[in-house]
Protein backbone atom coordinates (compact mmCIF):
# COMPACT_ATOMS: atom_id res chain seq x y z
CA UNK A 1 0.00 0.00 0.00
CA UNK A 2 1.19 3.43 -0.89
CA UNK A 3 0.78 6.15 1.70
CA UNK A 4 -2.18 8.40 1.11
CA UNK A 5 -1.67 11.96 0.12
CA UNK A 6 -2.32 14.38 2.96
CA UNK A 7 -5.31 16.64 2.57
CA UNK A 8 -4.91 20.38 2.48
CA UNK A 9 -5.13 22.18 5.81
CA UNK A 10 -7.53 24.70 4.28
CA UNK A 11 -11.16 24.33 5.27
CA UNK A 12 -13.67 26.97 4.13
CA UNK A 13 -15.59 28.71 6.90
CA UNK A 14 -19.31 28.16 6.96
CA UNK A 15 -21.55 31.18 6.91
CA UNK A 16 -23.31 31.65 10.24
CA UNK A 17 -27.04 32.31 10.48
CA UNK A 18 -28.55 33.38 13.80
CA UNK A 19 -32.32 33.13 14.22
CA UNK A 20 -34.09 34.69 17.18
CA UNK A 21 -37.60 33.28 17.67
CA UNK A 22 -40.51 34.25 19.85
CA UNK A 23 -41.59 30.70 20.70
CA UNK A 24 -39.58 28.31 22.82
CA UNK A 25 -40.88 25.02 21.44
CA UNK A 26 -42.45 24.94 17.96
CA UNK A 27 -40.13 27.41 16.26
CA UNK A 28 -37.04 25.84 17.78
CA UNK A 29 -38.17 22.38 16.65
CA UNK A 30 -38.80 23.67 13.12
CA UNK A 31 -35.38 25.31 12.81
CA UNK A 32 -33.65 22.27 14.34
CA UNK A 33 -35.05 20.31 11.39
CA UNK A 34 -33.72 22.94 8.99
CA UNK A 35 -30.33 22.66 10.68
CA UNK A 36 -30.34 18.90 10.11
CA UNK A 37 -30.89 19.45 6.39
CA UNK A 38 -28.21 22.13 5.96
CA UNK A 39 -25.58 21.14 8.53
CA UNK A 40 -22.77 20.91 6.00
CA UNK A 41 -23.63 24.18 4.23
CA UNK A 42 -24.33 26.58 7.07
CA UNK A 43 -23.78 27.13 10.75
CA UNK A 44 -27.17 27.82 12.34
CA UNK A 45 -27.73 29.17 15.87
CA UNK A 46 -31.28 29.32 17.23
CA UNK A 47 -32.08 31.74 20.06
CA UNK A 48 -35.31 31.22 22.00
CA UNK A 49 -36.81 32.13 25.35
CA UNK A 50 -40.29 30.96 26.18
CA UNK A 51 -41.00 33.76 28.62
CA UNK A 52 -39.56 36.66 26.62
CA UNK A 53 -41.44 36.50 23.36
CA UNK A 54 -42.48 40.05 22.51
CA UNK A 55 -40.98 41.42 19.28
CA UNK A 56 -38.88 43.89 21.29
CA UNK A 57 -37.47 41.08 23.46
CA UNK A 58 -36.76 38.88 20.43
CA UNK A 59 -34.84 41.74 18.81
CA UNK A 60 -32.98 42.53 22.04
CA UNK A 61 -31.88 38.89 22.34
CA UNK A 62 -30.50 39.08 18.82
CA UNK A 63 -28.71 42.38 19.48
CA UNK A 64 -27.00 40.90 22.55
CA UNK A 65 -25.84 37.90 20.54
CA UNK A 66 -24.66 40.02 17.60
CA UNK A 67 -21.52 41.12 19.47
CA UNK A 68 -19.96 37.72 18.74
CA UNK A 69 -20.68 37.71 14.99
CA UNK A 70 -18.26 38.31 12.16
CA UNK A 71 -18.63 40.14 8.87
CA UNK A 72 -20.88 38.24 6.47
CA UNK A 73 -22.91 36.46 9.16
CA UNK A 74 -26.68 36.93 9.03
CA UNK A 75 -29.22 37.62 11.78
CA UNK A 76 -32.96 36.92 11.50
CA UNK A 77 -35.95 37.55 13.78
CA UNK A 78 -39.00 35.29 13.58
CA UNK A 79 -42.20 36.61 15.18
CA UNK A 80 -45.77 35.49 14.48
CA UNK A 81 -48.00 38.31 13.32
CA UNK A 82 -51.20 37.00 14.95
CA UNK A 83 -49.89 37.38 18.51
CA UNK A 84 -48.47 40.88 18.13
PDB file of N, CA and C in Angstrom:
ATOM      1  N   UNK A   1       0.829  -1.182   0.000  1.00  0.00           N
ATOM      2  CA  UNK A   1       0.000   0.000   0.000  1.00  0.00           C
ATOM      3  C   UNK A   1       0.871   1.242   0.000  1.00  0.00           C
ATOM      4  N   UNK A   2       0.498   2.156  -0.847  1.00  0.00           N
ATOM      5  CA  UNK A   2       1.190   3.434  -0.888  1.00  0.00           C
ATOM      6  C   UNK A   2       0.573   4.362   0.151  1.00  0.00           C
ATOM      7  N   UNK A   3       1.368   5.216   0.736  1.00  0.00           N
ATOM      8  CA  UNK A   3       0.779   6.154   1.704  1.00  0.00           C
ATOM      9  C   UNK A   3      -0.164   7.127   0.998  1.00  0.00           C
ATOM     10  N   UNK A   4      -1.217   7.467   1.683  1.00  0.00           N
ATOM     11  CA  UNK A   4      -2.184   8.401   1.112  1.00  0.00           C
ATOM     12  C   UNK A   4      -1.626   9.815   1.141  1.00  0.00           C
ATOM     13  N   UNK A   5      -2.071  10.566   0.189  1.00  0.00           N
ATOM     14  CA  UNK A   5      -1.669  11.955   0.122  1.00  0.00           C
ATOM     15  C   UNK A   5      -2.416  12.740   1.205  1.00  0.00           C
ATOM     16  N   UNK A   6      -1.714  13.595   1.894  1.00  0.00           N
ATOM     17  CA  UNK A   6      -2.322  14.381   2.959  1.00  0.00           C
ATOM     18  C   UNK A   6      -3.229  15.456   2.384  1.00  0.00           C
ATOM     19  N   UNK A   7      -4.374  15.611   3.013  1.00  0.00           N
ATOM     20  CA  UNK A   7      -5.310  16.642   2.569  1.00  0.00           C
ATOM     21  C   UNK A   7      -4.790  18.025   2.924  1.00  0.00           C
ATOM     22  N   UNK A   8      -5.261  18.990   2.213  1.00  0.00           N
ATOM     23  CA  UNK A   8      -4.905  20.376   2.484  1.00  0.00           C
ATOM     24  C   UNK A   8      -5.420  20.795   3.857  1.00  0.00           C
ATOM     25  N   UNK A   9      -4.716  21.687   4.504  1.00  0.00           N
ATOM     26  CA  UNK A   9      -5.132  22.175   5.813  1.00  0.00           C
ATOM     27  C   UNK A   9      -6.233  23.221   5.692  1.00  0.00           C
ATOM     28  N   UNK A  10      -6.515  23.679   4.489  1.00  0.00           N
ATOM     29  CA  UNK A  10      -7.535  24.704   4.281  1.00  0.00           C
ATOM     30  C   UNK A  10      -8.923  24.096   4.395  1.00  0.00           C
ATOM     31  N   UNK A  11      -9.767  24.731   5.159  1.00  0.00           N
ATOM     32  CA  UNK A  11     -11.156  24.326   5.266  1.00  0.00           C
ATOM     33  C   UNK A  11     -12.007  25.588   5.224  1.00  0.00           C
ATOM     34  N   UNK A  12     -12.892  25.725   4.245  1.00  0.00           N
ATOM     35  CA  UNK A  12     -13.668  26.967   4.135  1.00  0.00           C
ATOM     36  C   UNK A  12     -14.583  27.152   5.343  1.00  0.00           C
ATOM     37  N   UNK A  13     -14.709  28.399   5.785  1.00  0.00           N
ATOM     38  CA  UNK A  13     -15.593  28.707   6.897  1.00  0.00           C
ATOM     39  C   UNK A  13     -17.041  28.683   6.426  1.00  0.00           C
ATOM     40  N   UNK A  14     -17.898  28.172   7.274  1.00  0.00           N
ATOM     41  CA  UNK A  14     -19.311  28.156   6.959  1.00  0.00           C
ATOM     42  C   UNK A  14     -19.936  29.481   7.375  1.00  0.00           C
ATOM     43  N   UNK A  15     -20.840  29.957   6.561  1.00  0.00           N
ATOM     44  CA  UNK A  15     -21.552  31.177   6.905  1.00  0.00           C
ATOM     45  C   UNK A  15     -22.447  30.894   8.104  1.00  0.00           C
ATOM     46  N   UNK A  16     -22.509  31.828   9.034  1.00  0.00           N
ATOM     47  CA  UNK A  16     -23.311  31.653  10.237  1.00  0.00           C
ATOM     48  C   UNK A  16     -24.629  32.405  10.102  1.00  0.00           C
ATOM     49  N   UNK A  17     -25.713  31.722  10.445  1.00  0.00           N
ATOM     50  CA  UNK A  17     -27.037  32.308  10.481  1.00  0.00           C
ATOM     51  C   UNK A  17     -27.535  32.227  11.919  1.00  0.00           C
ATOM     52  N   UNK A  18     -28.013  33.339  12.448  1.00  0.00           N
ATOM     53  CA  UNK A  18     -28.550  33.381  13.805  1.00  0.00           C
ATOM     54  C   UNK A  18     -30.027  33.748  13.692  1.00  0.00           C
ATOM     55  N   UNK A  19     -30.881  32.913  14.277  1.00  0.00           N
ATOM     56  CA  UNK A  19     -32.318  33.129  14.215  1.00  0.00           C
ATOM     57  C   UNK A  19     -32.836  33.301  15.630  1.00  0.00           C
ATOM     58  N   UNK A  20     -33.478  34.436  15.892  1.00  0.00           N
ATOM     59  CA  UNK A  20     -34.092  34.695  17.183  1.00  0.00           C
ATOM     60  C   UNK A  20     -35.594  34.524  17.021  1.00  0.00           C
ATOM     61  N   UNK A  21     -36.180  33.612  17.808  1.00  0.00           N
ATOM     62  CA  UNK A  21     -37.601  33.276  17.673  1.00  0.00           C
ATOM     63  C   UNK A  21     -38.371  33.682  18.905  1.00  0.00           C
ATOM     64  N   UNK A  22     -39.673  33.914  18.713  1.00  0.00           N
ATOM     65  CA  UNK A  22     -40.511  34.253  19.852  1.00  0.00           C
ATOM     66  C   UNK A  22     -40.895  33.023  20.658  1.00  0.00           C
ATOM     67  N   UNK A  23     -41.150  31.908  20.010  1.00  0.00           N
ATOM     68  CA  UNK A  23     -41.585  30.696  20.698  1.00  0.00           C
ATOM     69  C   UNK A  23     -40.410  29.878  21.199  1.00  0.00           C
ATOM     70  N   UNK A  24     -40.646  29.117  22.252  1.00  0.00           N
ATOM     71  CA  UNK A  24     -39.577  28.308  22.822  1.00  0.00           C
ATOM     72  C   UNK A  24     -39.643  26.858  22.419  1.00  0.00           C
ATOM     73  N   UNK A  25     -40.733  26.437  21.750  1.00  0.00           N
ATOM     74  CA  UNK A  25     -40.884  25.022  21.438  1.00  0.00           C
ATOM     75  C   UNK A  25     -41.035  24.797  19.935  1.00  0.00           C
ATOM     76  N   UNK A  26     -42.143  25.240  19.362  1.00  0.00           N
ATOM     77  CA  UNK A  26     -42.451  24.944  17.960  1.00  0.00           C
ATOM     78  C   UNK A  26     -41.413  25.518  17.001  1.00  0.00           C
ATOM     79  N   UNK A  27     -41.088  26.788  17.163  1.00  0.00           N
ATOM     80  CA  UNK A  27     -40.132  27.413  16.256  1.00  0.00           C
ATOM     81  C   UNK A  27     -38.758  26.758  16.367  1.00  0.00           C
ATOM     82  N   UNK A  28     -38.345  26.481  17.589  1.00  0.00           N
ATOM     83  CA  UNK A  28     -37.045  25.844  17.779  1.00  0.00           C
ATOM     84  C   UNK A  28     -37.024  24.470  17.112  1.00  0.00           C
ATOM     85  N   UNK A  29     -38.093  23.701  17.273  1.00  0.00           N
ATOM     86  CA  UNK A  29     -38.169  22.381  16.648  1.00  0.00           C
ATOM     87  C   UNK A  29     -38.096  22.495  15.123  1.00  0.00           C
ATOM     88  N   UNK A  30     -38.810  23.469  14.565  1.00  0.00           N
ATOM     89  CA  UNK A  30     -38.799  23.673  13.122  1.00  0.00           C
ATOM     90  C   UNK A  30     -37.388  23.991  12.627  1.00  0.00           C
ATOM     91  N   UNK A  31     -36.709  24.925  13.272  1.00  0.00           N
ATOM     92  CA  UNK A  31     -35.380  25.311  12.810  1.00  0.00           C
ATOM     93  C   UNK A  31     -34.328  24.250  13.116  1.00  0.00           C
ATOM     94  N   UNK A  32     -34.550  23.408  14.106  1.00  0.00           N
ATOM     95  CA  UNK A  32     -33.651  22.269  14.337  1.00  0.00           C
ATOM     96  C   UNK A  32     -33.722  21.315  13.152  1.00  0.00           C
ATOM     97  N   UNK A  33     -34.898  21.155  12.589  1.00  0.00           N
ATOM     98  CA  UNK A  33     -35.050  20.307  11.388  1.00  0.00           C
ATOM     99  C   UNK A  33     -34.344  20.932  10.192  1.00  0.00           C
ATOM    100  N   UNK A  34     -34.441  22.240  10.071  1.00  0.00           N
ATOM    101  CA  UNK A  34     -33.724  22.940   8.988  1.00  0.00           C
ATOM    102  C   UNK A  34     -32.222  22.746   9.166  1.00  0.00           C
ATOM    103  N   UNK A  35     -31.748  22.847  10.401  1.00  0.00           N
ATOM    104  CA  UNK A  35     -30.327  22.663  10.681  1.00  0.00           C
ATOM    105  C   UNK A  35     -29.867  21.270  10.250  1.00  0.00           C
ATOM    106  N   UNK A  36     -30.691  20.267  10.496  1.00  0.00           N
ATOM    107  CA  UNK A  36     -30.338  18.898  10.115  1.00  0.00           C
ATOM    108  C   UNK A  36     -30.198  18.757   8.598  1.00  0.00           C
ATOM    109  N   UNK A  37     -30.966  19.519   7.850  1.00  0.00           N
ATOM    110  CA  UNK A  37     -30.892  19.455   6.389  1.00  0.00           C
ATOM    111  C   UNK A  37     -29.686  20.198   5.825  1.00  0.00           C
ATOM    112  N   UNK A  38     -29.255  21.255   6.508  1.00  0.00           N
ATOM    113  CA  UNK A  38     -28.213  22.126   5.962  1.00  0.00           C
ATOM    114  C   UNK A  38     -26.943  22.124   6.791  1.00  0.00           C
ATOM    115  N   UNK A  39     -26.706  21.116   7.585  1.00  0.00           N
ATOM    116  CA  UNK A  39     -25.580  21.135   8.528  1.00  0.00           C
ATOM    117  C   UNK A  39     -24.236  21.291   7.861  1.00  0.00           C
ATOM    118  N   UNK A  40     -24.074  20.811   6.649  1.00  0.00           N
ATOM    119  CA  UNK A  40     -22.774  20.908   5.997  1.00  0.00           C
ATOM    120  C   UNK A  40     -22.622  22.170   5.150  1.00  0.00           C
ATOM    121  N   UNK A  41     -23.675  22.972   5.058  1.00  0.00           N
ATOM    122  CA  UNK A  41     -23.631  24.180   4.228  1.00  0.00           C
ATOM    123  C   UNK A  41     -23.685  25.475   5.044  1.00  0.00           C
ATOM    124  N   UNK A  42     -24.169  25.381   6.266  1.00  0.00           N
ATOM    125  CA  UNK A  42     -24.333  26.584   7.073  1.00  0.00           C
ATOM    126  C   UNK A  42     -24.246  26.248   8.550  1.00  0.00           C
ATOM    127  N   UNK A  43     -23.833  27.230   9.302  1.00  0.00           N
ATOM    128  CA  UNK A  43     -23.784  27.126  10.754  1.00  0.00           C
ATOM    129  C   UNK A  43     -24.995  27.900  11.274  1.00  0.00           C
ATOM    130  N   UNK A  44     -25.904  27.214  11.938  1.00  0.00           N
ATOM    131  CA  UNK A  44     -27.172  27.816  12.344  1.00  0.00           C
ATOM    132  C   UNK A  44     -27.297  27.832  13.862  1.00  0.00           C
ATOM    133  N   UNK A  45     -27.484  29.028  14.436  1.00  0.00           N
ATOM    134  CA  UNK A  45     -27.730  29.174  15.867  1.00  0.00           C
ATOM    135  C   UNK A  45     -29.166  29.653  16.059  1.00  0.00           C
ATOM    136  N   UNK A  46     -29.880  29.009  16.987  1.00  0.00           N
ATOM    137  CA  UNK A  46     -31.279  29.325  17.234  1.00  0.00           C
ATOM    138  C   UNK A  46     -31.406  29.872  18.654  1.00  0.00           C
ATOM    139  N   UNK A  47     -31.928  31.094  18.764  1.00  0.00           N
ATOM    140  CA  UNK A  47     -32.085  31.741  20.064  1.00  0.00           C
ATOM    141  C   UNK A  47     -33.564  31.784  20.420  1.00  0.00           C
ATOM    142  N   UNK A  48     -33.919  31.211  21.562  1.00  0.00           N
ATOM    143  CA  UNK A  48     -35.314  31.224  22.000  1.00  0.00           C
ATOM    144  C   UNK A  48     -35.379  31.494  23.498  1.00  0.00           C
ATOM    145  N   UNK A  49     -36.528  31.976  23.927  1.00  0.00           N
ATOM    146  CA  UNK A  49     -36.812  32.128  25.347  1.00  0.00           C
ATOM    147  C   UNK A  49     -38.332  32.148  25.477  1.00  0.00           C
ATOM    148  N   UNK A  50     -38.853  31.133  26.074  1.00  0.00           N
ATOM    149  CA  UNK A  50     -40.294  30.961  26.179  1.00  0.00           C
ATOM    150  C   UNK A  50     -41.002  32.127  26.858  1.00  0.00           C
ATOM    151  N   UNK A  51     -40.352  32.740  27.810  1.00  0.00           N
ATOM    152  CA  UNK A  51     -41.003  33.764  28.616  1.00  0.00           C
ATOM    153  C   UNK A  51     -40.709  35.196  28.164  1.00  0.00           C
ATOM    154  N   UNK A  52     -39.863  35.334  27.168  1.00  0.00           N
ATOM    155  CA  UNK A  52     -39.560  36.664  26.625  1.00  0.00           C
ATOM    156  C   UNK A  52     -39.803  36.616  25.124  1.00  0.00           C
ATOM    157  N   UNK A  53     -41.083  36.751  24.753  1.00  0.00           N
ATOM    158  CA  UNK A  53     -41.440  36.502  23.361  1.00  0.00           C
ATOM    159  C   UNK A  53     -42.004  37.712  22.627  1.00  0.00           C
ATOM    160  N   UNK A  54     -41.995  38.875  23.234  1.00  0.00           N
ATOM    161  CA  UNK A  54     -42.478  40.052  22.508  1.00  0.00           C
ATOM    162  C   UNK A  54     -41.471  40.402  21.415  1.00  0.00           C
ATOM    163  N   UNK A  55     -41.909  41.055  20.348  1.00  0.00           N
ATOM    164  CA  UNK A  55     -40.981  41.422  19.281  1.00  0.00           C
ATOM    165  C   UNK A  55     -39.769  42.213  19.786  1.00  0.00           C
ATOM    166  N   UNK A  56     -39.988  43.104  20.745  1.00  0.00           N
ATOM    167  CA  UNK A  56     -38.879  43.888  21.292  1.00  0.00           C
ATOM    168  C   UNK A  56     -37.873  42.977  21.997  1.00  0.00           C
ATOM    169  N   UNK A  57     -38.358  42.004  22.747  1.00  0.00           N
ATOM    170  CA  UNK A  57     -37.474  41.077  23.460  1.00  0.00           C
ATOM    171  C   UNK A  57     -36.733  40.151  22.503  1.00  0.00           C
ATOM    172  N   UNK A  58     -37.407  39.723  21.441  1.00  0.00           N
ATOM    173  CA  UNK A  58     -36.758  38.876  20.426  1.00  0.00           C
ATOM    174  C   UNK A  58     -35.624  39.648  19.759  1.00  0.00           C
ATOM    175  N   UNK A  59     -35.870  40.900  19.421  1.00  0.00           N
ATOM    176  CA  UNK A  59     -34.841  41.737  18.806  1.00  0.00           C
ATOM    177  C   UNK A  59     -33.693  42.011  19.783  1.00  0.00           C
ATOM    178  N   UNK A  60     -34.012  42.274  21.030  1.00  0.00           N
ATOM    179  CA  UNK A  60     -32.979  42.531  22.040  1.00  0.00           C
ATOM    180  C   UNK A  60     -32.071  41.321  22.227  1.00  0.00           C
ATOM    181  N   UNK A  61     -32.665  40.124  22.226  1.00  0.00           N
ATOM    182  CA  UNK A  61     -31.878  38.888  22.343  1.00  0.00           C
ATOM    183  C   UNK A  61     -30.893  38.778  21.178  1.00  0.00           C
ATOM    184  N   UNK A  62     -31.354  39.133  19.998  1.00  0.00           N
ATOM    185  CA  UNK A  62     -30.500  39.084  18.817  1.00  0.00           C
ATOM    186  C   UNK A  62     -29.394  40.136  18.885  1.00  0.00           C
ATOM    187  N   UNK A  63     -29.719  41.329  19.341  1.00  0.00           N
ATOM    188  CA  UNK A  63     -28.706  42.383  19.479  1.00  0.00           C
ATOM    189  C   UNK A  63     -27.608  41.980  20.461  1.00  0.00           C
ATOM    190  N   UNK A  64     -27.990  41.351  21.567  1.00  0.00           N
ATOM    191  CA  UNK A  64     -27.001  40.904  22.549  1.00  0.00           C
ATOM    192  C   UNK A  64     -26.079  39.835  21.973  1.00  0.00           C
ATOM    193  N   UNK A  65     -26.627  38.973  21.147  1.00  0.00           N
ATOM    194  CA  UNK A  65     -25.840  37.904  20.539  1.00  0.00           C
ATOM    195  C   UNK A  65     -24.943  38.431  19.421  1.00  0.00           C
ATOM    196  N   UNK A  66     -25.355  39.507  18.785  1.00  0.00           N
ATOM    197  CA  UNK A  66     -24.657  40.018  17.599  1.00  0.00           C
ATOM    198  C   UNK A  66     -23.223  40.455  17.877  1.00  0.00           C
ATOM    199  N   UNK A  67     -22.881  40.681  19.126  1.00  0.00           N
ATOM    200  CA  UNK A  67     -21.523  41.116  19.467  1.00  0.00           C
ATOM    201  C   UNK A  67     -20.480  40.055  19.122  1.00  0.00           C
ATOM    202  N   UNK A  68     -20.904  38.806  19.019  1.00  0.00           N
ATOM    203  CA  UNK A  68     -19.962  37.723  18.740  1.00  0.00           C
ATOM    204  C   UNK A  68     -19.921  37.340  17.261  1.00  0.00           C
ATOM    205  N   UNK A  69     -20.638  38.057  16.413  1.00  0.00           N
ATOM    206  CA  UNK A  69     -20.680  37.709  14.994  1.00  0.00           C
ATOM    207  C   UNK A  69     -19.553  38.364  14.212  1.00  0.00           C
ATOM    208  N   UNK A  70     -19.290  37.779  13.047  1.00  0.00           N
ATOM    209  CA  UNK A  70     -18.260  38.307  12.156  1.00  0.00           C
ATOM    210  C   UNK A  70     -18.916  38.869  10.900  1.00  0.00           C
ATOM    211  N   UNK A  71     -18.133  39.571  10.119  1.00  0.00           N
ATOM    212  CA  UNK A  71     -18.625  40.143   8.871  1.00  0.00           C
ATOM    213  C   UNK A  71     -19.136  39.025   7.960  1.00  0.00           C
ATOM    214  N   UNK A  72     -20.305  39.226   7.375  1.00  0.00           N
ATOM    215  CA  UNK A  72     -20.877  38.236   6.474  1.00  0.00           C
ATOM    216  C   UNK A  72     -21.892  37.319   7.127  1.00  0.00           C
ATOM    217  N   UNK A  73     -21.911  37.267   8.460  1.00  0.00           N
ATOM    218  CA  UNK A  73     -22.910  36.465   9.160  1.00  0.00           C
ATOM    219  C   UNK A  73     -24.268  37.154   9.046  1.00  0.00           C
ATOM    220  N   UNK A  74     -25.342  36.371   9.159  1.00  0.00           N
ATOM    221  CA  UNK A  74     -26.679  36.932   9.029  1.00  0.00           C
ATOM    222  C   UNK A  74     -27.485  36.714  10.300  1.00  0.00           C
ATOM    223  N   UNK A  75     -28.340  37.702  10.617  1.00  0.00           N
ATOM    224  CA  UNK A  75     -29.222  37.617  11.777  1.00  0.00           C
ATOM    225  C   UNK A  75     -30.666  37.734  11.292  1.00  0.00           C
ATOM    226  N   UNK A  76     -31.555  36.917  11.875  1.00  0.00           N
ATOM    227  CA  UNK A  76     -32.960  36.919  11.502  1.00  0.00           C
ATOM    228  C   UNK A  76     -33.827  36.881  12.749  1.00  0.00           C
ATOM    229  N   UNK A  77     -34.943  37.609  12.719  1.00  0.00           N
ATOM    230  CA  UNK A  77     -35.952  37.552  13.780  1.00  0.00           C
ATOM    231  C   UNK A  77     -37.195  36.870  13.208  1.00  0.00           C
ATOM    232  N   UNK A  78     -37.783  35.978  14.005  1.00  0.00           N
ATOM    233  CA  UNK A  78     -38.997  35.289  13.581  1.00  0.00           C
ATOM    234  C   UNK A  78     -40.069  35.529  14.648  1.00  0.00           C
ATOM    235  N   UNK A  79     -41.117  36.269  14.255  1.00  0.00           N
ATOM    236  CA  UNK A  79     -42.201  36.606  15.176  1.00  0.00           C
ATOM    237  C   UNK A  79     -43.522  36.385  14.425  1.00  0.00           C
ATOM    238  N   UNK A  80     -44.471  35.726  15.092  1.00  0.00           N
ATOM    239  CA  UNK A  80     -45.772  35.495  14.481  1.00  0.00           C
ATOM    240  C   UNK A  80     -46.607  36.771  14.524  1.00  0.00           C
ATOM    241  N   UNK A  81     -47.216  37.089  13.428  1.00  0.00           N
ATOM    242  CA  UNK A  81     -48.003  38.306  13.317  1.00  0.00           C
ATOM    243  C   UNK A  81     -49.284  38.244  14.158  1.00  0.00           C
ATOM    244  N   UNK A  82     -49.905  37.094  14.276  1.00  0.00           N
ATOM    245  CA  UNK A  82     -51.196  37.004  14.953  1.00  0.00           C
ATOM    246  C   UNK A  82     -51.133  37.310  16.444  1.00  0.00           C
ATOM    247  N   UNK A  83     -49.996  37.098  17.075  1.00  0.00           N
ATOM    248  CA  UNK A  83     -49.895  37.380  18.505  1.00  0.00           C
ATOM    249  C   UNK A  83     -49.545  38.843  18.785  1.00  0.00           C
ATOM    250  N   UNK A  84     -48.959  39.531  17.864  1.00  0.00           N
ATOM    251  CA  UNK A  84     -48.474  40.883  18.127  1.00  0.00           C
ATOM    252  C   UNK A  84     -49.075  41.848  17.135  1.00  0.00           C
TER     253      UNK A  84
END
